[in-house]
């Protein structure tokens, strides 16, 4: 047989086979669809060890499509937990439950929705495990169990304090739950960050025998921190003597800035816990790791409206600053003084 003829016959055979294969693929290929809903679920941003968490997927149109769900919890679990299989009755919602382990980390909870003929879709949230106590999330804040302390008779919480100048000062933020709000609405943070109060709430938040610091209290603290100036405005150059290089879940809280030399020479142990606001969506925390904001007992009038005064430390500046905000709707932390 002629060599060229042989090659042509071979090429024809390949073409016929390819055409048949393409036709077969076209006949068996299915198109995957995208879900019309948006998968979501609700979980606190901060939790404590031992908390029992239950979450339920929402946003998917399971009335028209048979949808299954599975969950992953990294790095806590190394497997998928399917909570709704295809074909399950409508009463099976796909909710997922777990107990927060006794550890310190940030875990990621992911929910995945799947259905026959559809692309999977997912939703995921990071959740920080907050462990209270001296062996927990907050470390290196220069507060120790041997320090002098009191117990708040209202709720049994213990507060450590230090003599600074002529006054005793709490060395951690007040966490009295009789008023105020939690950061991001998560009471798991209360024993580390303290609670956040409006100016009006802060006036009566301290336990019996203690009070919200007024201008003369802050002035005395500033002098102990090395301030030599006059007046009642910003106290320049002393913030580092009030700040402490604490760590939260092994992350340094105050970022390093050359202008700020952190020594905590006073023992005040300021950590950056930010502030809170509320809206129709709930409580929103702002600027932890950047600001420490403390209410004072003082106020001032601005164009006929009364504003509460606060003392503030900002991560980039070496000053204990003075600011003001509305007496309701803005939430700051509280350090009680005696």
Short mmCIF file of C-alpha atoms in Angstrom, two decimals:
data_model
loop_
_atom_site.label_atom_id
_atom_site.label_comp_id
_atom_site.label_asym_id
_atom_site.label_seq_id
_atom_site.Cartn_x
_atom_site.Cartn_y
_atom_site.Cartn_z
CA UNK A 1 0.00 0.00 0.00
CA UNK A 2 1.21 3.49 -0.81
CA UNK A 3 2.67 5.15 2.32
CA UNK A 4 0.80 8.42 1.78
CA UNK A 5 -2.49 6.52 1.37
CA UNK A 6 -1.83 4.67 4.60
CA UNK A 7 -1.31 7.99 6.44
CA UNK A 8 -4.50 9.46 4.97
CA UNK A 9 -6.52 6.42 6.05
CA UNK A 10 -5.05 6.70 9.54
CA UNK A 11 -5.86 10.39 9.74
CA UNK A 12 -9.42 9.72 8.60
CA UNK A 13 -9.82 7.09 11.28
CA UNK A 14 -8.59 9.51 13.94
CA UNK A 15 -11.03 12.18 12.71
CA UNK A 16 -13.97 9.75 12.78
CA UNK A 17 -13.01 8.60 16.31
CA UNK A 18 -12.62 12.17 17.54
CA UNK A 19 -15.95 13.24 16.07
CA UNK A 20 -17.66 10.31 17.72
CA UNK A 21 -15.99 11.11 21.05
CA UNK A 22 -17.04 14.77 20.90
CA UNK A 23 -20.59 13.76 20.09
CA UNK A 24 -20.61 11.38 23.04
CA UNK A 25 -19.23 14.05 25.41
CA UNK A 26 -21.86 16.54 24.21
CA UNK A 27 -24.59 14.04 24.92
CA UNK A 28 -23.43 13.30 28.52
CA UNK A 29 -22.25 16.77 29.73
CA UNK A 30 -24.49 18.43 32.36
CA UNK A 31 -24.48 22.11 33.29
CA UNK A 32 -24.02 23.06 36.96
CA UNK A 33 -26.25 25.84 38.28
CA UNK A 34 -25.60 28.46 40.90
CA UNK A 35 -27.76 28.78 44.02
CA UNK A 36 -30.06 31.79 44.08
CA UNK A 37 -29.81 32.33 47.85
CA UNK A 38 -26.91 33.68 49.90
CA UNK A 39 -25.71 31.27 52.55
CA UNK A 40 -25.10 32.75 56.00
CA UNK A 41 -25.20 31.98 59.72
CA UNK A 42 -24.67 33.89 62.97
CA UNK A 43 -21.94 33.16 65.51
CA UNK A 44 -20.27 35.36 68.18
CA UNK A 45 -16.86 36.77 67.25
CA UNK A 46 -15.49 35.90 70.70
CA UNK A 47 -16.30 32.87 72.85
CA UNK A 48 -15.07 31.29 76.09
CA UNK A 49 -13.90 27.69 76.59
CA UNK A 50 -16.86 25.52 77.53
CA UNK A 51 -19.41 27.68 75.70
CA UNK A 52 -21.99 25.59 73.87
CA UNK A 53 -22.50 27.00 70.39
CA UNK A 54 -25.39 26.18 68.05
CA UNK A 55 -25.60 27.72 64.59
CA UNK A 56 -28.09 27.23 61.78
CA UNK A 57 -27.65 27.94 58.08
CA UNK A 58 -30.00 30.43 56.46
CA UNK A 59 -30.55 32.22 53.18
CA UNK A 60 -30.88 29.18 50.90
CA UNK A 61 -34.04 28.26 48.93
CA UNK A 62 -34.40 24.70 50.12
CA UNK A 63 -38.13 24.71 49.24
CA UNK A 64 -37.26 24.38 45.56
CA UNK A 65 -33.89 22.61 45.76
CA UNK A 66 -32.89 19.69 47.98
CA UNK A 67 -29.86 21.17 49.76
CA UNK A 68 -27.36 19.48 52.04
CA UNK A 69 -24.94 21.10 54.49
CA UNK A 70 -21.60 20.21 55.97
CA UNK A 71 -19.37 22.12 58.39
CA UNK A 72 -15.66 22.38 59.08
CA UNK A 73 -14.06 23.80 62.21
CA UNK A 74 -10.37 24.49 61.76
CA UNK A 75 -7.97 23.92 63.39
CA UNK A 76 -10.15 22.21 66.01
CA UNK A 77 -11.45 19.38 63.79
CA UNK A 78 -9.90 17.75 60.75
CA UNK A 79 -13.08 16.34 59.20
CA UNK A 80 -16.34 17.46 57.59
CA UNK A 81 -19.46 17.22 59.73
CA UNK A 82 -22.53 16.74 57.52
CA UNK A 83 -25.67 17.92 59.31
CA UNK A 84 -28.13 17.60 56.42
CA UNK A 85 -27.93 14.96 53.71
CA UNK A 86 -29.71 15.09 50.37
CA UNK A 87 -33.12 13.49 50.78
CA UNK A 88 -33.48 14.35 54.46
CA UNK A 89 -36.94 15.56 55.51
CA UNK A 90 -37.60 19.29 55.56
CA UNK A 91 -37.53 19.28 59.37
CA UNK A 92 -33.77 18.69 59.25
CA UNK A 93 -32.39 22.25 59.14
CA UNK A 94 -28.67 21.48 59.04
CA UNK A 95 -27.92 23.18 62.35
CA UNK A 96 -24.50 22.54 63.84
CA UNK A 97 -23.54 22.34 67.53
CA UNK A 98 -20.22 22.15 69.32
CA UNK A 99 -18.57 22.95 72.64
CA UNK A 100 -15.70 25.44 72.61
CA UNK A 101 -12.48 23.63 73.58
CA UNK A 102 -10.23 24.70 76.45
CA UNK A 103 -7.55 26.27 74.31
CA UNK A 104 -6.46 29.67 73.02
CA UNK A 105 -6.65 30.26 69.28
CA UNK A 106 -8.69 31.70 66.43
CA UNK A 107 -10.85 29.07 64.78
CA UNK A 108 -12.67 29.27 61.46
CA UNK A 109 -16.18 27.84 61.17
CA UNK A 110 -17.24 27.15 57.58
CA UNK A 111 -20.63 26.00 56.31
CA UNK A 112 -20.90 24.50 52.81
CA UNK A 113 -24.20 24.01 50.96
CA UNK A 114 -24.43 21.41 48.19
CA UNK A 115 -27.08 20.00 45.88
CA UNK A 116 -27.20 17.77 42.81
CA UNK A 117 -26.48 19.78 39.67
CA UNK A 118 -25.38 22.90 41.59
CA UNK A 119 -22.07 24.49 42.42
CA UNK A 120 -21.35 24.42 46.15
CA UNK A 121 -21.48 27.68 48.07
CA UNK A 122 -20.04 28.50 51.48
CA UNK A 123 -19.93 30.98 54.35
CA UNK A 124 -17.17 31.26 56.94
CA UNK A 125 -16.43 33.28 60.09
CA UNK A 126 -13.40 33.56 62.36
CA UNK A 127 -14.09 33.05 66.06
CA UNK A 128 -11.58 33.97 68.77
CA UNK A 129 -11.43 31.77 71.86
CA UNK A 130 -10.93 34.00 74.91
CA UNK A 131 -9.68 32.32 78.05
CA UNK A 132 -10.04 34.40 81.24
CA UNK A 133 -7.69 34.20 84.20
CA UNK A 134 -3.97 34.55 84.73
CA UNK A 135 -3.13 31.56 82.53
CA UNK A 136 -5.46 32.67 79.77
CA UNK A 137 -5.65 35.03 76.81
CA UNK A 138 -4.21 38.18 78.47
CA UNK A 139 -0.55 37.89 79.42
CA UNK A 140 2.32 40.19 80.41
CA UNK A 141 0.03 42.99 81.63
CA UNK A 142 1.96 43.31 84.93
CA UNK A 143 -1.03 42.16 86.98
CA UNK A 144 -0.39 39.25 89.37
CA UNK A 145 -2.54 37.19 91.77
CA UNK A 146 -0.47 38.41 94.73
CA UNK A 147 -1.51 42.04 94.17
CA UNK A 148 -3.98 43.73 96.52
CA UNK A 149 -7.57 43.21 95.39
CA UNK A 150 -11.20 43.71 96.26
CA UNK A 151 -14.32 41.72 95.48
CA UNK A 152 -17.30 43.60 94.08
CA UNK A 153 -20.23 42.61 96.31
CA UNK A 154 -22.66 43.18 93.46
CA UNK A 155 -21.47 40.27 91.32
CA UNK A 156 -18.48 38.66 93.03
CA UNK A 157 -15.89 39.87 90.49
CA UNK A 158 -12.38 40.46 91.80
CA UNK A 159 -10.44 43.61 90.89
CA UNK A 160 -6.74 44.19 91.46
CA UNK A 161 -5.49 47.64 92.32
CA UNK A 162 -2.26 49.55 92.87
CA UNK A 163 -1.28 52.61 94.86
CA UNK A 164 -0.16 55.28 92.39
CA UNK A 165 0.67 58.58 94.03
CA UNK A 166 -1.98 59.42 96.61
CA UNK A 167 -4.69 57.18 95.15
CA UNK A 168 -5.55 53.53 94.58
CA UNK A 169 -6.29 52.68 90.93
CA UNK A 170 -7.82 49.61 89.33
CA UNK A 171 -5.19 48.04 87.10
CA UNK A 172 -7.80 46.43 84.83
CA UNK A 173 -10.99 47.80 83.35
CA UNK A 174 -14.30 47.56 85.18
CA UNK A 175 -16.47 44.63 84.06
CA UNK A 176 -19.65 45.19 86.04
CA UNK A 177 -22.51 43.78 83.96
CA UNK A 178 -25.27 45.70 85.70
CA UNK A 179 -25.00 48.29 82.93
CA UNK A 180 -23.00 48.95 79.78
CA UNK A 181 -22.26 46.70 76.82
CA UNK A 182 -19.66 44.15 75.76
CA UNK A 183 -17.22 44.64 72.90
CA UNK A 184 -18.93 43.44 69.70
CA UNK A 185 -21.78 42.30 71.94
CA UNK A 186 -19.62 39.38 73.17
CA UNK A 187 -19.53 39.03 76.95
CA UNK A 188 -16.74 36.47 76.50
CA UNK A 189 -14.39 39.48 76.35
CA UNK A 190 -15.60 41.19 79.53
CA UNK A 191 -12.95 39.73 81.83
CA UNK A 192 -10.16 40.85 79.48
CA UNK A 193 -11.39 44.11 77.91
CA UNK A 194 -13.86 45.12 80.61
CA UNK A 195 -17.27 46.47 79.71
CA UNK A 196 -18.13 49.73 77.93
CA UNK A 197 -20.39 52.37 79.44
CA UNK A 198 -22.06 55.58 78.39
CA UNK A 199 -20.93 58.61 80.36
CA UNK A 200 -24.23 58.56 82.25
CA UNK A 201 -23.83 54.87 83.14
CA UNK A 202 -20.19 55.31 84.13
CA UNK A 203 -21.05 57.81 86.88
CA UNK A 204 -22.44 55.03 89.08
CA UNK A 205 -20.68 51.95 87.69
CA UNK A 206 -17.83 51.62 90.22
CA UNK A 207 -18.26 49.43 93.32
CA UNK A 208 -18.93 50.91 96.75
CA UNK A 209 -16.00 52.92 98.09
CA UNK A 210 -14.65 53.65 94.59
CA UNK A 211 -15.52 56.33 92.06
CA UNK A 212 -15.07 57.40 88.47
CA UNK A 213 -11.89 59.51 88.28
CA UNK A 214 -12.39 63.28 88.04
CA UNK A 215 -9.93 65.85 86.72
CA UNK A 216 -7.96 66.04 89.98
CA UNK A 217 -7.53 62.24 89.98
CA UNK A 218 -6.19 62.24 86.43
CA UNK A 219 -3.90 65.17 87.25
CA UNK A 220 -2.41 63.23 90.16
CA UNK A 221 -1.92 60.17 87.93
CA UNK A 222 -0.27 62.30 85.26
CA UNK A 223 2.18 63.76 87.80
CA UNK A 224 3.15 60.26 88.89
CA UNK A 225 3.73 59.42 85.23
CA UNK A 226 6.18 62.32 84.95
CA UNK A 227 4.07 65.19 83.68
CA UNK A 228 5.50 68.55 84.77
CA UNK A 229 3.19 70.96 82.95
CA UNK A 230 0.22 72.99 84.04
CA UNK A 231 -3.44 72.94 83.14
CA UNK A 232 -6.03 70.28 82.46
CA UNK A 233 -5.65 69.59 78.74
CA UNK A 234 -3.52 66.89 77.14
CA UNK A 235 -0.77 65.45 79.33
CA UNK A 236 2.16 65.32 76.93
CA UNK A 237 4.83 62.66 76.81
CA UNK A 238 3.61 60.36 79.59
CA UNK A 239 1.47 57.72 77.86
CA UNK A 240 4.27 55.15 77.72
CA UNK A 241 4.52 55.22 81.52
CA UNK A 242 0.85 54.17 81.69
CA UNK A 243 0.91 51.61 78.86
CA UNK A 244 1.91 47.97 79.24
CA UNK A 245 3.26 45.62 76.56
CA UNK A 246 0.58 43.01 77.08
CA UNK A 247 -0.30 40.16 74.72
CA UNK A 248 -3.72 38.86 73.75
CA UNK A 249 -3.66 35.24 72.54
CA UNK A 250 0.10 35.69 71.97
CA UNK A 251 -0.42 38.84 69.82
CA UNK A 252 1.19 42.06 71.03
CA UNK A 253 -1.58 44.56 71.76
CA UNK A 254 0.24 47.91 71.44
CA UNK A 255 2.02 48.09 68.10
CA UNK A 256 5.56 49.44 68.26
CA UNK A 257 5.98 53.14 67.40
CA UNK A 258 9.31 54.96 67.81
CA UNK A 259 7.64 57.99 69.43
CA UNK A 260 6.19 55.88 72.26
CA UNK A 261 8.44 54.21 74.82
CA UNK A 262 6.29 51.76 76.78
CA UNK A 263 7.52 51.23 80.35
CA UNK A 264 4.36 51.01 82.52
CA UNK A 265 6.47 52.63 85.23
CA UNK A 266 3.31 53.68 87.09
CA UNK A 267 1.79 50.18 87.03
CA UNK A 268 -1.43 51.55 85.50
CA UNK A 269 -1.27 48.78 82.86
CA UNK A 270 -3.24 50.44 80.06
CA UNK A 271 -4.12 48.11 77.19
CA UNK A 272 -5.78 49.14 73.90
CA UNK A 273 -9.42 48.09 74.14
CA UNK A 274 -10.98 50.75 71.89
CA UNK A 275 -14.57 51.93 72.33
CA UNK A 276 -18.10 50.94 71.30
CA UNK A 277 -21.11 52.42 69.57
CA UNK A 278 -24.61 51.03 69.07
CA UNK A 279 -27.00 51.12 66.14
CA UNK A 280 -30.03 49.22 64.90
CA UNK A 281 -27.61 46.44 63.94
CA UNK A 282 -26.38 46.08 67.54
CA UNK A 283 -23.13 46.84 69.33
CA UNK A 284 -20.05 47.65 67.28
CA UNK A 285 -16.55 47.69 68.73
CA UNK A 286 -13.95 50.03 67.26
CA UNK A 287 -10.17 50.37 67.26
CA UNK A 288 -9.04 47.86 69.84
CA UNK A 289 -5.26 47.57 69.47
CA UNK A 290 -5.21 51.33 68.69
CA UNK A 291 -6.93 53.22 71.52
CA UNK A 292 -7.47 53.06 75.26
CA UNK A 293 -10.43 55.31 76.16
CA UNK A 294 -11.52 55.98 79.76
CA UNK A 295 -14.45 58.07 80.94
CA UNK A 296 -13.86 60.84 83.45
CA UNK A 297 -16.39 62.18 85.94
CA UNK A 298 -16.29 65.57 84.22
CA UNK A 299 -18.31 67.14 81.44
CA UNK A 300 -18.46 70.35 79.43
CA UNK A 301 -21.05 72.38 77.56
CA UNK A 302 -20.69 72.90 73.82
CA UNK A 303 -23.26 75.23 72.24
CA UNK A 304 -25.83 74.38 74.85
CA UNK A 305 -25.24 70.60 74.77
CA UNK A 306 -23.46 68.73 77.54
CA UNK A 307 -20.68 66.32 76.57
CA UNK A 308 -18.81 63.82 78.72
CA UNK A 309 -15.02 64.06 78.93
CA UNK A 310 -12.69 61.11 78.50
CA UNK A 311 -8.97 60.40 78.69
CA UNK A 312 -7.45 58.63 75.72
CA UNK A 313 -4.20 56.98 74.67
CA UNK A 314 -3.52 56.45 70.95
CA UNK A 315 -0.96 53.89 69.84
CA UNK A 316 1.10 56.35 67.76
CA UNK A 317 1.30 59.22 70.26
CA UNK A 318 3.12 59.52 73.60
CA UNK A 319 0.37 61.62 75.21
CA UNK A 320 -2.57 61.10 77.56
CA UNK A 321 -5.14 63.10 75.65
CA UNK A 322 -8.43 64.75 76.63
CA UNK A 323 -11.53 64.33 74.48
CA UNK A 324 -15.30 64.55 74.65
CA UNK A 325 -18.33 62.77 73.26
CA UNK A 326 -22.06 62.38 73.73
CA UNK A 327 -23.19 61.17 77.12
CA UNK A 328 -25.35 58.50 75.48
CA UNK A 329 -24.58 56.42 72.40
CA UNK A 330 -20.79 56.46 72.87
CA UNK A 331 -19.27 53.80 75.12
CA UNK A 332 -15.85 53.90 76.78
CA UNK A 333 -14.13 51.82 79.47
CA UNK A 334 -13.86 52.67 83.17
CA UNK A 335 -10.95 52.62 85.63
CA UNK A 336 -12.16 53.09 89.18
CA UNK A 337 -10.14 55.09 91.71
CA UNK A 338 -10.11 55.47 95.50
#
